[in-house]
Amino acid sequence: MMTPTTRHFNGSHFQVTEFILMGLPGIYSWQHWLSLPLALLYLLALSANLLIFITIWKEPKLHQPMYQFLSILSIVDMGLATTIMPKILAIFWFDAKSISLPECFAQIYAIHCFVGMESGIFLCMAFDRYVAICHPLRYPTIVTNSFVFKATAFMVLRNGLGVIPVPVLAAQRDYCSSNEIEHCLCSNLGVTSLSCDDRRVNSICQMIMALLGMGSDLSMIILSYAFILHSVLKLNSAEAASKALSTCSSHLILILFFYTVIVVLCVTHLAGRKFPLIPVLFNVLHNIIPPALNPLVYAFRTQDLRLGFQKVLLTGIKSK
């Protein structure tokens, strides 16, 4: 029987014209109760990252490469959270489960682009700390405003163009049977699992791009921090070593969380057939918790940023 979301194709079978995002597997009847914490996380991600961006933009003392990269990270975080959360909340609140194929493939593209951008910005921030600690005298001539612009432009181009094959290959699959996705967002593997033809090329493409993108980023981040640790251990003063490492602590916390969740997500995906809720939930949380967590970590551990927040907020209150 042909449903409203399918049409005849080649006179023999049906061609899907839209997907149905079912939500969180196994808890469909009460998944709407999760909308409140997810909505709060989304509002936190938007408001905190917007505050960071405005503070760095308005406070001259924060016009430094480290904070400029942080402001770029805040934009990426807002983009990542907004890519998925409005649709997830619409599913939970209004049962708006249908999504057209072009919208679904656009979401796949945006998720891969923003996640890759976040990984790339973490690499830029690691390089910034490497030069600041290992080559402090050369820091002003290496990490300049021009460097920040070029590094950001490279990351935008790398991820904006590099992830195009993922949604393009997904769009070329033949979706001729089920259109129900056991997820609340369009993940590449979740969507292509519904195709009637061979999807191995999609899986291989995603694996290669992950290794070339985030894999190379993580390798260079580890290398940067290995050099930083080697340089710090050579310092004669314990106080100087502690101060040098403290400038990296916020960055390290975010990197460890970001890549640890990716590893856990990959591991739980392998167990997805037995426990389908776990990889889906981790996938959603990986796209919303880092955008909410990043500004909080920097706010709590960076005094200059906290002082900037106070100035911006006090200025806003006085202007009223």
mmCIF file of C-alpha atoms in Angstrom:
data_model
loop_
_atom_site.group_PDB
_atom_site.id
_atom_site.type_symbol
_atom_site.label_atom_id
_atom_site.label_comp_id
_atom_site.label_asym_id
_atom_site.label_seq_id
_atom_site.Cartn_x
_atom_site.Cartn_y
_atom_site.Cartn_z
ATOM 1 C CA MET A 1 0.000 0.000 0.000
ATOM 2 C CA MET A 2 1.398 3.409 -0.959
ATOM 3 C CA THR A 3 1.642 5.942 1.853
ATOM 4 C CA PRO A 4 1.484 9.765 1.461
ATOM 5 C CA THR A 5 5.254 9.847 1.821
ATOM 6 C CA THR A 6 5.984 7.555 -1.138
ATOM 7 C CA ARG A 7 5.294 7.568 -4.855
ATOM 8 C CA HIS A 8 5.528 5.058 -7.681
ATOM 9 C CA PHE A 9 8.970 4.577 -9.139
ATOM 10 C CA ASN A 10 9.729 2.670 -12.371
ATOM 11 C CA GLY A 11 6.285 1.099 -12.092
ATOM 12 C CA SER A 12 7.522 -1.632 -9.749
ATOM 13 C CA HIS A 13 8.267 -0.189 -6.315
ATOM 14 C CA PHE A 14 7.921 3.001 -4.338
ATOM 15 C CA GLN A 15 10.227 5.969 -3.984
ATOM 16 C CA VAL A 16 10.337 7.782 -0.645
ATOM 17 C CA THR A 17 9.612 11.525 -0.852
ATOM 18 C CA GLU A 18 10.067 12.377 2.839
ATOM 19 C CA PHE A 19 11.420 10.803 6.002
ATOM 20 C CA ILE A 20 9.733 10.351 9.374
ATOM 21 C CA LEU A 21 11.960 11.063 12.394
ATOM 22 C CA MET A 22 10.528 8.755 15.040
ATOM 23 C CA GLY A 23 12.467 10.213 17.972
ATOM 24 C CA LEU A 24 14.294 8.313 20.702
ATOM 25 C CA PRO A 25 13.968 4.519 20.183
ATOM 26 C CA GLY A 26 12.123 2.642 22.898
ATOM 27 C CA ILE A 27 10.781 5.686 24.763
ATOM 28 C CA TYR A 28 8.440 7.252 22.191
ATOM 29 C CA SER A 29 5.563 7.432 24.687
ATOM 30 C CA TRP A 30 7.404 9.622 27.202
ATOM 31 C CA GLN A 31 10.246 11.189 25.216
ATOM 32 C CA HIS A 32 8.463 14.571 25.391
ATOM 33 C CA TRP A 33 9.508 14.793 29.057
ATOM 34 C CA LEU A 34 13.114 15.151 27.860
ATOM 35 C CA SER A 35 12.180 18.282 25.946
ATOM 36 C CA LEU A 36 12.513 20.508 29.018
ATOM 37 C CA PRO A 37 16.177 19.710 29.835
ATOM 38 C CA LEU A 38 17.048 19.767 26.132
ATOM 39 C CA ALA A 39 15.309 23.133 25.668
ATOM 40 C CA LEU A 40 17.163 24.522 28.716
ATOM 41 C CA LEU A 41 20.481 23.265 27.317
ATOM 42 C CA TYR A 42 19.667 24.899 23.975
ATOM 43 C CA LEU A 43 18.803 28.240 25.595
ATOM 44 C CA LEU A 44 21.980 28.014 27.702
ATOM 45 C CA ALA A 45 24.067 27.288 24.612
ATOM 46 C CA LEU A 46 22.598 30.247 22.704
ATOM 47 C CA SER A 47 22.695 32.790 25.547
ATOM 48 C CA ALA A 48 26.131 31.836 26.939
ATOM 49 C CA ASN A 49 27.827 31.713 23.530
ATOM 50 C CA LEU A 50 26.189 34.973 22.479
ATOM 51 C CA LEU A 51 27.440 36.574 25.713
ATOM 52 C CA ILE A 52 30.968 35.319 25.034
ATOM 53 C CA PHE A 53 30.907 36.660 21.474
ATOM 54 C CA ILE A 54 29.594 40.099 22.517
ATOM 55 C CA THR A 55 32.029 40.322 25.446
ATOM 56 C CA ILE A 56 35.087 39.512 23.327
ATOM 57 C CA TRP A 57 33.914 41.894 20.608
ATOM 58 C CA LYS A 58 33.314 44.811 23.017
ATOM 59 C CA GLU A 59 36.197 44.358 25.476
ATOM 60 C CA PRO A 60 39.535 45.615 24.001
ATOM 61 C CA LYS A 61 41.544 43.602 26.545
ATOM 62 C CA LEU A 62 40.132 40.420 25.019
ATOM 63 C CA HIS A 63 41.191 41.264 21.468
ATOM 64 C CA GLN A 64 43.827 38.531 21.563
ATOM 65 C CA PRO A 65 44.143 35.470 19.304
ATOM 66 C CA MET A 66 43.162 33.022 22.066
ATOM 67 C CA TYR A 67 39.899 34.879 22.699
ATOM 68 C CA GLN A 68 39.303 35.508 19.007
ATOM 69 C CA PHE A 69 39.374 31.751 18.416
ATOM 70 C CA LEU A 70 37.010 31.366 21.369
ATOM 71 C CA SER A 71 34.570 33.848 19.802
ATOM 72 C CA ILE A 72 34.681 31.862 16.544
ATOM 73 C CA LEU A 73 34.048 28.677 18.540
ATOM 74 C CA SER A 74 30.987 30.334 20.105
ATOM 75 C CA ILE A 75 29.541 31.041 16.635
ATOM 76 C CA VAL A 76 30.173 27.433 15.579
ATOM 77 C CA ASP A 77 28.536 26.157 18.782
ATOM 78 C CA MET A 78 25.411 28.255 18.200
ATOM 79 C CA GLY A 79 25.232 26.988 14.625
ATOM 80 C CA LEU A 80 25.629 23.349 15.699
ATOM 81 C CA ALA A 81 22.955 23.574 18.387
ATOM 82 C CA THR A 82 20.527 25.390 16.069
ATOM 83 C CA THR A 83 21.041 22.788 13.340
ATOM 84 C CA ILE A 84 19.344 20.082 15.410
ATOM 85 C CA MET A 85 17.444 21.469 18.410
ATOM 86 C CA PRO A 86 14.490 23.284 16.749
ATOM 87 C CA LYS A 87 13.535 20.101 14.857
ATOM 88 C CA ILE A 88 13.995 17.879 17.933
ATOM 89 C CA LEU A 89 11.787 20.155 20.044
ATOM 90 C CA ALA A 90 9.207 20.269 17.232
ATOM 91 C CA ILE A 91 9.096 16.450 17.269
ATOM 92 C CA PHE A 92 8.678 16.305 21.049
ATOM 93 C CA TRP A 93 6.181 19.179 21.382
ATOM 94 C CA PHE A 94 4.158 19.150 18.155
ATOM 95 C CA ASP A 95 4.736 15.615 16.813
ATOM 96 C CA ALA A 96 6.243 17.236 13.685
ATOM 97 C CA LYS A 97 8.120 14.125 12.633
ATOM 98 C CA SER A 98 8.160 14.497 8.853
ATOM 99 C CA ILE A 99 11.155 16.031 7.083
ATOM 100 C CA SER A 100 11.667 16.373 3.340
ATOM 101 C CA LEU A 101 14.631 14.680 1.705
ATOM 102 C CA PRO A 102 16.395 17.982 0.816
ATOM 103 C CA GLU A 103 15.952 19.248 4.402
ATOM 104 C CA CYS A 104 17.289 15.980 5.771
ATOM 105 C CA PHE A 105 20.368 16.004 3.533
ATOM 106 C CA ALA A 106 20.933 19.694 4.385
ATOM 107 C CA GLN A 107 20.899 18.783 8.081
ATOM 108 C CA ILE A 108 23.436 16.008 7.468
ATOM 109 C CA TYR A 109 25.669 18.550 5.734
ATOM 110 C CA ALA A 110 25.314 21.171 8.486
ATOM 111 C CA ILE A 111 26.021 18.699 11.317
ATOM 112 C CA HIS A 112 29.182 17.388 9.649
ATOM 113 C CA CYS A 113 30.305 20.919 8.771
ATOM 114 C CA PHE A 114 29.877 22.377 12.271
ATOM 115 C CA VAL A 115 31.360 19.346 14.070
ATOM 116 C CA GLY A 116 34.375 19.494 11.740
ATOM 117 C CA MET A 117 34.662 23.243 12.329
ATOM 118 C CA GLU A 118 34.649 22.722 16.099
ATOM 119 C CA SER A 119 37.433 20.164 15.800
ATOM 120 C CA GLY A 120 39.398 22.545 13.571
ATOM 121 C CA ILE A 121 39.033 25.472 15.975
ATOM 122 C CA PHE A 122 40.263 23.252 18.820
ATOM 123 C CA LEU A 123 43.356 22.568 16.707
ATOM 124 C CA CYS A 124 43.896 26.308 16.133
ATOM 125 C CA MET A 125 43.591 26.948 19.875
ATOM 126 C CA ALA A 126 46.088 24.144 20.601
ATOM 127 C CA PHE A 127 48.561 25.698 18.149
ATOM 128 C CA ASP A 128 48.036 29.084 19.820
ATOM 129 C CA ARG A 129 48.945 27.601 23.231
ATOM 130 C CA TYR A 130 51.908 25.719 21.727
ATOM 131 C CA VAL A 131 53.454 28.886 20.299
ATOM 132 C CA ALA A 132 52.656 30.920 23.448
ATOM 133 C CA ILE A 133 54.391 28.408 25.761
ATOM 134 C CA CYS A 134 57.133 26.896 23.594
ATOM 135 C CA HIS A 135 58.055 30.015 21.586
ATOM 136 C CA PRO A 136 56.873 32.992 23.687
ATOM 137 C CA LEU A 137 59.239 35.524 22.095
ATOM 138 C CA ARG A 138 58.014 34.684 18.603
ATOM 139 C CA TYR A 139 54.337 34.531 19.586
ATOM 140 C CA PRO A 140 53.459 38.156 18.585
ATOM 141 C CA THR A 141 54.941 37.653 15.107
ATOM 142 C CA ILE A 142 53.475 34.178 14.465
ATOM 143 C CA VAL A 143 49.968 34.281 15.942
ATOM 144 C CA THR A 144 48.737 37.566 14.493
ATOM 145 C CA ASN A 145 45.282 38.802 13.502
ATOM 146 C CA SER A 146 46.179 37.783 9.951
ATOM 147 C CA PHE A 147 46.971 34.253 11.146
ATOM 148 C CA VAL A 148 43.634 34.028 12.981
ATOM 149 C CA PHE A 149 41.783 35.117 9.835
ATOM 150 C CA LYS A 150 43.670 32.718 7.536
ATOM 151 C CA ALA A 151 43.327 29.773 9.926
ATOM 152 C CA THR A 152 39.590 30.403 10.306
ATOM 153 C CA ALA A 153 39.111 30.812 6.549
ATOM 154 C CA PHE A 154 40.973 27.540 5.961
ATOM 155 C CA MET A 155 38.783 25.686 8.478
ATOM 156 C CA VAL A 156 35.609 27.110 6.908
ATOM 157 C CA LEU A 157 36.703 26.063 3.428
ATOM 158 C CA ARG A 158 38.016 22.674 4.580
ATOM 159 C CA ASN A 159 34.796 21.721 6.301
ATOM 160 C CA GLY A 160 32.383 23.635 4.092
ATOM 161 C CA LEU A 161 33.690 21.937 0.944
ATOM 162 C CA GLY A 162 35.165 18.754 2.391
ATOM 163 C CA VAL A 163 31.915 17.353 3.796
ATOM 164 C CA ILE A 164 29.890 17.869 0.605
ATOM 165 C CA PRO A 165 30.380 14.232 -0.540
ATOM 166 C CA VAL A 166 28.555 12.936 2.561
ATOM 167 C CA PRO A 167 25.077 14.397 1.819
ATOM 168 C CA VAL A 168 25.611 14.099 -1.945
ATOM 169 C CA LEU A 169 26.274 10.352 -1.690
ATOM 170 C CA ALA A 170 23.349 9.968 0.711
ATOM 171 C CA ALA A 171 21.059 11.749 -1.781
ATOM 172 C CA GLN A 172 22.100 9.359 -4.538
ATOM 173 C CA ARG A 173 20.862 6.291 -2.674
ATOM 174 C CA ASP A 174 17.574 4.641 -3.663
ATOM 175 C CA TYR A 175 15.012 4.983 -0.852
ATOM 176 C CA CYS A 176 12.215 2.697 -1.955
ATOM 177 C CA SER A 177 10.758 1.031 1.149
ATOM 178 C CA SER A 178 10.644 2.265 4.762
ATOM 179 C CA ASN A 179 10.954 5.982 5.461
ATOM 180 C CA GLU A 180 10.934 5.826 9.271
ATOM 181 C CA ILE A 181 14.253 6.832 10.864
ATOM 182 C CA GLU A 182 14.812 5.577 14.416
ATOM 183 C CA HIS A 183 16.311 8.924 15.405
ATOM 184 C CA CYS A 184 15.330 12.522 16.116
ATOM 185 C CA LEU A 185 17.847 14.008 13.663
ATOM 186 C CA CYS A 186 19.161 13.075 10.232
ATOM 187 C CA SER A 187 22.382 11.165 10.778
ATOM 188 C CA ASN A 188 24.189 9.926 7.692
ATOM 189 C CA LEU A 189 24.313 6.279 8.766
ATOM 190 C CA GLY A 190 20.725 6.348 10.051
ATOM 191 C CA VAL A 191 19.373 7.739 6.788
ATOM 192 C CA THR A 192 21.405 5.563 4.428
ATOM 193 C CA SER A 193 20.446 2.443 6.411
ATOM 194 C CA LEU A 194 16.997 2.844 4.809
ATOM 195 C CA SER A 195 18.340 2.687 1.245
ATOM 196 C CA CYS A 196 17.502 -0.281 -0.950
ATOM 197 C CA ASP A 197 20.906 -0.355 -2.660
ATOM 198 C CA ASP A 198 24.486 -0.798 -1.440
ATOM 199 C CA ARG A 199 25.478 1.920 1.057
ATOM 200 C CA ARG A 200 29.033 0.746 1.746
ATOM 201 C CA VAL A 201 30.456 3.655 -0.247
ATOM 202 C CA ASN A 202 28.696 6.067 2.158
ATOM 203 C CA SER A 203 30.127 4.347 5.219
ATOM 204 C CA ILE A 204 33.623 4.242 3.709
ATOM 205 C CA CYS A 205 33.396 7.916 2.697
ATOM 206 C CA GLN A 206 32.345 8.969 6.191
ATOM 207 C CA MET A 207 35.155 6.930 7.763
ATOM 208 C CA ILE A 208 37.797 8.392 5.436
ATOM 209 C CA MET A 209 36.581 11.949 6.033
ATOM 210 C CA ALA A 210 36.539 11.416 9.801
ATOM 211 C CA LEU A 211 40.133 10.151 9.701
ATOM 212 C CA LEU A 212 41.334 12.954 7.416
ATOM 213 C CA GLY A 213 39.451 15.654 9.322
ATOM 214 C CA MET A 214 38.988 15.041 13.026
ATOM 215 C CA GLY A 215 41.591 12.268 13.089
ATOM 216 C CA SER A 216 44.331 14.550 11.778
ATOM 217 C CA ASP A 217 43.132 17.385 14.047
ATOM 218 C CA LEU A 218 43.340 15.147 17.115
ATOM 219 C CA SER A 219 46.797 13.868 16.116
ATOM 220 C CA MET A 220 48.160 17.407 15.780
ATOM 221 C CA ILE A 221 46.475 18.479 19.041
ATOM 222 C CA ILE A 222 48.159 15.580 20.865
ATOM 223 C CA LEU A 223 51.488 16.495 19.239
ATOM 224 C CA SER A 224 51.081 20.154 20.280
ATOM 225 C CA TYR A 225 50.409 19.225 23.888
ATOM 226 C CA ALA A 226 53.309 16.763 23.892
ATOM 227 C CA PHE A 227 55.621 19.651 22.948
ATOM 228 C CA ILE A 228 53.937 21.878 25.547
ATOM 229 C CA LEU A 229 54.417 19.274 28.281
ATOM 230 C CA HIS A 230 58.048 18.764 27.272
ATOM 231 C CA SER A 231 58.659 22.509 27.397
ATOM 232 C CA VAL A 232 56.906 22.910 30.773
ATOM 233 C CA LEU A 233 58.874 20.071 32.358
ATOM 234 C CA LYS A 234 62.112 21.886 31.508
ATOM 235 C CA LEU A 235 61.072 24.957 33.513
ATOM 236 C CA ASN A 236 63.002 25.390 36.750
ATOM 237 C CA SER A 237 60.156 27.086 38.604
ATOM 238 C CA ALA A 238 57.185 25.017 39.708
ATOM 239 C CA GLU A 239 55.119 28.207 39.832
ATOM 240 C CA ALA A 240 55.982 29.060 36.227
ATOM 241 C CA ALA A 241 55.110 25.518 35.135
ATOM 242 C CA SER A 242 51.778 25.658 36.965
ATOM 243 C CA LYS A 243 50.954 29.039 35.398
ATOM 244 C CA ALA A 244 51.812 27.772 31.915
ATOM 245 C CA LEU A 245 49.619 24.692 32.303
ATOM 246 C CA SER A 246 46.749 26.704 33.785
ATOM 247 C CA THR A 247 46.445 28.649 30.520
ATOM 248 C CA CYS A 248 45.749 25.321 28.769
ATOM 249 C CA SER A 249 43.409 23.763 31.336
ATOM 250 C CA SER A 250 40.123 25.082 29.910
ATOM 251 C CA HIS A 251 41.099 24.047 26.403
ATOM 252 C CA LEU A 252 42.169 20.578 27.555
ATOM 253 C CA ILE A 253 38.871 19.968 29.388
ATOM 254 C CA LEU A 254 36.839 20.800 26.280
ATOM 255 C CA ILE A 255 39.060 18.728 23.980
ATOM 256 C CA LEU A 256 38.905 15.683 26.259
ATOM 257 C CA PHE A 257 35.115 15.909 26.472
ATOM 258 C CA PHE A 258 34.624 16.524 22.735
ATOM 259 C CA TYR A 259 36.752 13.636 21.493
ATOM 260 C CA THR A 260 35.853 11.251 24.329
ATOM 261 C CA VAL A 261 32.159 11.549 23.451
ATOM 262 C CA ILE A 262 32.991 10.875 19.779
ATOM 263 C CA VAL A 263 34.849 7.694 20.750
ATOM 264 C CA VAL A 264 31.980 6.616 23.025
ATOM 265 C CA LEU A 265 29.506 7.388 20.228
ATOM 266 C CA CYS A 266 31.436 5.152 17.822
ATOM 267 C CA VAL A 267 31.594 2.320 20.372
ATOM 268 C CA THR A 268 27.897 2.549 21.276
ATOM 269 C CA HIS A 269 26.970 2.629 17.578
ATOM 270 C CA LEU A 270 28.388 -0.895 17.287
ATOM 271 C CA ALA A 271 25.994 -1.992 20.041
ATOM 272 C CA GLY A 272 23.119 -0.051 18.511
ATOM 273 C CA ARG A 273 21.137 -3.089 17.373
ATOM 274 C CA LYS A 274 20.776 -4.407 20.927
ATOM 275 C CA PHE A 275 20.388 -1.010 22.607
ATOM 276 C CA PRO A 276 19.275 1.466 19.888
ATOM 277 C CA LEU A 277 18.484 4.235 22.374
ATOM 278 C CA ILE A 278 22.090 4.606 23.578
ATOM 279 C CA PRO A 279 23.821 5.715 20.325
ATOM 280 C CA VAL A 280 20.884 7.947 19.382
ATOM 281 C CA LEU A 281 20.879 9.675 22.782
ATOM 282 C CA PHE A 282 24.664 10.088 22.718
ATOM 283 C CA ASN A 283 24.436 11.538 19.208
ATOM 284 C CA VAL A 284 21.928 14.167 20.344
ATOM 285 C CA LEU A 285 23.874 15.007 23.516
ATOM 286 C CA HIS A 286 27.138 15.301 21.581
ATOM 287 C CA ASN A 287 25.573 18.025 19.450
ATOM 288 C CA ILE A 288 24.071 20.029 22.324
ATOM 289 C CA ILE A 289 26.204 19.531 25.464
ATOM 290 C CA PRO A 290 29.532 20.877 24.059
ATOM 291 C CA PRO A 291 27.885 24.135 22.874
ATOM 292 C CA ALA A 292 26.412 24.561 26.380
ATOM 293 C CA LEU A 293 29.555 23.400 28.208
ATOM 294 C CA ASN A 294 32.249 25.327 26.319
ATOM 295 C CA PRO A 295 31.325 28.847 27.499
ATOM 296 C CA LEU A 296 30.787 27.685 31.095
ATOM 297 C CA VAL A 297 34.256 26.106 31.314
ATOM 298 C CA TYR A 298 35.953 29.233 29.968
ATOM 299 C CA ALA A 299 33.813 31.521 32.128
ATOM 300 C CA PHE A 300 34.687 29.671 35.331
ATOM 301 C CA ARG A 301 38.401 29.296 34.575
ATOM 302 C CA THR A 302 39.296 32.579 32.838
ATOM 303 C CA GLN A 303 39.353 35.696 35.009
ATOM 304 C CA ASP A 304 39.642 38.178 32.119
ATOM 305 C CA LEU A 305 36.515 36.710 30.566
ATOM 306 C CA ARG A 306 34.592 36.884 33.843
ATOM 307 C CA LEU A 307 35.529 40.543 34.249
ATOM 308 C CA GLY A 308 34.445 41.166 30.665
ATOM 309 C CA PHE A 309 31.075 39.522 31.393
ATOM 310 C CA GLN A 310 30.573 41.811 34.385
ATOM 311 C CA LYS A 311 31.331 44.934 32.317
ATOM 312 C CA VAL A 312 28.992 43.920 29.499
ATOM 313 C CA LEU A 313 26.157 42.958 31.848
ATOM 314 C CA LEU A 314 26.555 46.090 33.985
ATOM 315 C CA THR A 315 26.606 48.243 30.858
ATOM 316 C CA GLY A 316 23.415 46.578 29.672
ATOM 317 C CA ILE A 317 21.699 47.150 33.034
ATOM 318 C CA LYS A 318 22.753 50.827 33.190
ATOM 319 C CA SER A 319 21.568 51.478 29.639
ATOM 320 C CA LYS A 320 18.062 50.429 30.719
#
